[in-house]
mmCIF file of C-alpha atoms in Angstrom:
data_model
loop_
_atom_site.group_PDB
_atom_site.id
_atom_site.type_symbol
_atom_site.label_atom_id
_atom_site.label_comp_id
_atom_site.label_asym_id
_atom_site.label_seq_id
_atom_site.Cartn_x
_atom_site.Cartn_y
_atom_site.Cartn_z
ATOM 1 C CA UNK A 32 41.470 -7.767 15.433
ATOM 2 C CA UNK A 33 40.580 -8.798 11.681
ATOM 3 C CA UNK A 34 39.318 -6.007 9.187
ATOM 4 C CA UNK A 35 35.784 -4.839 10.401
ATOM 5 C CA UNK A 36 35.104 -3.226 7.598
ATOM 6 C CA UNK A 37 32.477 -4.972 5.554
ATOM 7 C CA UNK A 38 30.626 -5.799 8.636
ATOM 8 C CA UNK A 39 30.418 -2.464 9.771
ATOM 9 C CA UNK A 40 29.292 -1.262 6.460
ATOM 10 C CA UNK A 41 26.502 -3.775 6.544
ATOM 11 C CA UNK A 42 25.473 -2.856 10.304
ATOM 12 C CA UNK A 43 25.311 0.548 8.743
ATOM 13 C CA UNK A 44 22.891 -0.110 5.994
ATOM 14 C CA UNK A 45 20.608 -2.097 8.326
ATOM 15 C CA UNK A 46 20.857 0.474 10.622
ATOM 16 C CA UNK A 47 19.930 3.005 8.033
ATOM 17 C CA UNK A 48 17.208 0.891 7.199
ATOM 18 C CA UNK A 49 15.532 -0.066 10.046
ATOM 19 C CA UNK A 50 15.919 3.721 10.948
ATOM 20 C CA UNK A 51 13.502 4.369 7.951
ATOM 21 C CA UNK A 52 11.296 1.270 8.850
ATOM 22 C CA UNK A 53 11.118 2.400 12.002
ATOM 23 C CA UNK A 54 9.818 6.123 11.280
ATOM 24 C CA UNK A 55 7.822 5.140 8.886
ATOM 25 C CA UNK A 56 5.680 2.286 11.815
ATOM 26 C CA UNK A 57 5.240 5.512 14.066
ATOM 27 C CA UNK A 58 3.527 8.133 10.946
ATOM 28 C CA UNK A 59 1.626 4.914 9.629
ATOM 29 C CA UNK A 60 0.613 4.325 13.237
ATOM 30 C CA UNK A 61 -0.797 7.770 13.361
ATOM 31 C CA UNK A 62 -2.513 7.718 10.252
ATOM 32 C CA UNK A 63 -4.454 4.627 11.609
ATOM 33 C CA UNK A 64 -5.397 6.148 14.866
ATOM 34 C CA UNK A 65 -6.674 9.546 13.234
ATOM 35 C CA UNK A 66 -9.324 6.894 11.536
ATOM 36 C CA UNK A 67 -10.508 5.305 14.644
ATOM 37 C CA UNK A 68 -7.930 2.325 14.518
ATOM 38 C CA UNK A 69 -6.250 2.328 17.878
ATOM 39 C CA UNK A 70 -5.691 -1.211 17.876
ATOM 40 C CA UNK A 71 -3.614 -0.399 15.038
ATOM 41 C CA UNK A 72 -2.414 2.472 15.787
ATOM 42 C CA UNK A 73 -0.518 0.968 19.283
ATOM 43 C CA UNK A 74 0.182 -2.262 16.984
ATOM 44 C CA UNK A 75 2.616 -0.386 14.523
ATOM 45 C CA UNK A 76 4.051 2.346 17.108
ATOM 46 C CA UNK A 77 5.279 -1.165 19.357
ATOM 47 C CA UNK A 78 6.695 -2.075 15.711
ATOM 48 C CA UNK A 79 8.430 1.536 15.556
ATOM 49 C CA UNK A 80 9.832 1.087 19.120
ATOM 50 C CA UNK A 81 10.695 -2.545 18.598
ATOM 51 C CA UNK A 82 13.148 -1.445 15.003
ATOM 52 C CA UNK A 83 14.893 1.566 17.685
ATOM 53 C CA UNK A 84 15.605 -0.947 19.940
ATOM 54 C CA UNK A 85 17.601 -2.757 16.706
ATOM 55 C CA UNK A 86 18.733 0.161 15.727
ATOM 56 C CA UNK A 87 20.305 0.421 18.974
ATOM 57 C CA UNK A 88 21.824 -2.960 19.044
ATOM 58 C CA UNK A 89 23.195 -2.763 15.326
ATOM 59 C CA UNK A 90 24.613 0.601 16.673
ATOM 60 C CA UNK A 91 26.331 -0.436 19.568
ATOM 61 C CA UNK A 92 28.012 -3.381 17.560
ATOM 62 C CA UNK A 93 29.249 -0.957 14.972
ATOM 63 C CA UNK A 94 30.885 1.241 18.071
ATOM 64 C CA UNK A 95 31.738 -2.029 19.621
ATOM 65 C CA UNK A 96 33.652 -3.025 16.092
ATOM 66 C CA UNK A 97 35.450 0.312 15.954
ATOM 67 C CA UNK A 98 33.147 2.125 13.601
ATOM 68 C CA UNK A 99 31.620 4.849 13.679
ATOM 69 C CA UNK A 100 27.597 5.559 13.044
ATOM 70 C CA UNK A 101 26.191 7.737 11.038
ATOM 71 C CA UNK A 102 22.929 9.390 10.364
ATOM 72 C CA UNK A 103 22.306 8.697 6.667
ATOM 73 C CA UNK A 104 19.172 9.880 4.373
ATOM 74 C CA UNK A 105 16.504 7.443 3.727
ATOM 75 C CA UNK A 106 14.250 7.165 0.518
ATOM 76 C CA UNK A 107 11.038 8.286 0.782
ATOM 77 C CA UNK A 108 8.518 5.956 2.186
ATOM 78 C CA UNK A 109 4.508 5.825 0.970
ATOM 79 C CA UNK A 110 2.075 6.258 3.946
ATOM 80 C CA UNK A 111 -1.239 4.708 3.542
ATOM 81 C CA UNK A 112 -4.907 4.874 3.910
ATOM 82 C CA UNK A 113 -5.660 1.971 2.910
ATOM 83 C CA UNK A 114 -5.461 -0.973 5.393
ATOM 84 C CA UNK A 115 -4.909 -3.531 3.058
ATOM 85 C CA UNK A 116 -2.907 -1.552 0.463
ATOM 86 C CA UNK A 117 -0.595 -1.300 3.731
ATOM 87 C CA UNK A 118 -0.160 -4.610 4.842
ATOM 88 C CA UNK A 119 0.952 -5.734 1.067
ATOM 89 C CA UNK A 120 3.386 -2.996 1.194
ATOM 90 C CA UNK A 121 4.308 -4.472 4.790
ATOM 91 C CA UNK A 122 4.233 -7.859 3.714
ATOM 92 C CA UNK A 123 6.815 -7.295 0.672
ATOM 93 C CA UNK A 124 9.138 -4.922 2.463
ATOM 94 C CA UNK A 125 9.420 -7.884 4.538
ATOM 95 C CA UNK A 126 9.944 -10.512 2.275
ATOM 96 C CA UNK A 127 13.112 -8.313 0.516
ATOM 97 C CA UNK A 128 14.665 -7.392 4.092
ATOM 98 C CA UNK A 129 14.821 -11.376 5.220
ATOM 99 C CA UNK A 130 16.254 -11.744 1.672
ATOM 100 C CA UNK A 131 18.797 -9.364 2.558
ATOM 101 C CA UNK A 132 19.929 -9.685 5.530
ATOM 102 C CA UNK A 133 20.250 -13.923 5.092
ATOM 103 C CA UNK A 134 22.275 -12.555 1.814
ATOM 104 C CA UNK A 135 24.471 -10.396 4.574
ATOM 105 C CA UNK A 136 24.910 -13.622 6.884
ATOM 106 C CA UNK A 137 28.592 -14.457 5.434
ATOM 107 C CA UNK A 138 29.590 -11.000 6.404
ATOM 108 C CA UNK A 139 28.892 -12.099 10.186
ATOM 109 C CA UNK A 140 30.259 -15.261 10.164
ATOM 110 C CA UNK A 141 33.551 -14.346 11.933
ATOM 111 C CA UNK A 142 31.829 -12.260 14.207
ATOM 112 C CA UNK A 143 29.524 -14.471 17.058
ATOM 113 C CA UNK A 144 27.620 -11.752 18.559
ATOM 114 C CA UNK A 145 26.774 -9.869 15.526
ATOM 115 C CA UNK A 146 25.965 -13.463 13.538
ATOM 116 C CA UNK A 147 23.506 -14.345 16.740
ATOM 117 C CA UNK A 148 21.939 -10.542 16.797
ATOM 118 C CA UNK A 149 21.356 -10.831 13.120
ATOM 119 C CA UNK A 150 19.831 -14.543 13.948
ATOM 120 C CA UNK A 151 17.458 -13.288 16.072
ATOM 121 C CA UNK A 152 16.292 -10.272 13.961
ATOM 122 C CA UNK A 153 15.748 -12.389 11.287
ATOM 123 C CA UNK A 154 13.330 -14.897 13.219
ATOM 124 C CA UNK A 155 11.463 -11.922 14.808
ATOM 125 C CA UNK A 156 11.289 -10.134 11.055
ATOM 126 C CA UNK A 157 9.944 -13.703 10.372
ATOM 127 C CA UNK A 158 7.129 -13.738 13.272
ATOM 128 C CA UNK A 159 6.215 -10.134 11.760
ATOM 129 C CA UNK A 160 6.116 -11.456 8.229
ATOM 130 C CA UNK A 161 3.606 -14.948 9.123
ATOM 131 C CA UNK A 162 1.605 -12.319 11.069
ATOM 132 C CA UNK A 163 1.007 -10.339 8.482
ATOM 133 C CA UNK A 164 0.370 -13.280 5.898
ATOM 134 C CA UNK A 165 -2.031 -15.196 8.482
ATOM 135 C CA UNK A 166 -3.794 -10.951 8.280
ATOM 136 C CA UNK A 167 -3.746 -10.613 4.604
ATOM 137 C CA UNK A 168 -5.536 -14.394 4.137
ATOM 138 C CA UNK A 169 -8.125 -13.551 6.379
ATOM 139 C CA UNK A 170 -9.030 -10.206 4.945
ATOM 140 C CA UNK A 171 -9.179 -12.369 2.045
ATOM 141 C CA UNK A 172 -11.689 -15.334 3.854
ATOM 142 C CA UNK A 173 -13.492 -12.720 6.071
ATOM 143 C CA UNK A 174 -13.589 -9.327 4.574
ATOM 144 C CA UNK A 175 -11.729 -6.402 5.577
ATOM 145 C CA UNK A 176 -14.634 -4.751 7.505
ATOM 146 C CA UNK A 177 -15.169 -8.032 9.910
ATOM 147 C CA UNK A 178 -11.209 -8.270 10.226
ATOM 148 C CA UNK A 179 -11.351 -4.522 11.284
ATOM 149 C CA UNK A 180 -14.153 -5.697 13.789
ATOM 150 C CA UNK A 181 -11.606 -7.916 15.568
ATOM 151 C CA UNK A 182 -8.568 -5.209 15.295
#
């Protein structure tokens, strides 16, 4: 078997990451259902357990592989109160994490399974990313109160 070694280390930091993404869905998820906002608040816990379930998978490749995976820290993540404040924050994290993992893509090539799992993450990170775009522009055309309305 060729030298794993770079691709496990990238599994690892996405991982890592999505660890922190994930985490951070289920506490922002609370803080909109203490408002009111359980529409919300089920929206971004399904994001939280949809990131585990990657986690998992990225996991499993990296035992698969031969590695081994650990439990690393995670910066600090900003919780917010504000709706829209969020879904910027959302919308950028977003933006950098397709730009990194297509940046990671090389790393997979030699590797089918991991190369398709990171595929598919990437067009579902994608889905995420036009939702919340198509969200931010109509705040933008309808208000934030009337988009709340329909959330």
């Amino acid at each position: 078997m060729a030298d794993r070694t770079e691709e496990i280390k990238a599994l690892q930091y996405i991982v890592t990451g999505l660890s922190s993404q994930s985490f951070a869905h289920r506490i922002q998820g609370l803080v909109f259902g203490s408002k009111g906002l359980a529409a919300l608040a089920d929206k971004y816990a399904a994001h939280a357990d949809e990131e585990m379930a990657w986690v998992e998978k990225f996991a499993n490749r990296i035992l698969d592989l031969g590695g081994e995976v650990k439990v690393e820290a995670t910066p600090e993540v900003k919780v917010y109160d504000d709706i829209v404040e969020y879904l910027k924050s959302e919308k950028k994290v977003s933006e950098e994490g397709i730009e990194l993992v297509t940046g990671m893509m090389p790393v997979f090539a030699s590797d089918f399974v991991a190369y398709e799992d990171m595929k598919a993450y990437l067009l579902d990170e994608d889905a995420d990313l036009q939702e919340t775009n198509q969200d931010l522009e109509l705040i933008e055309l309808i208000g934030v109160q009337n988009w709340l309305v329909q959330k």
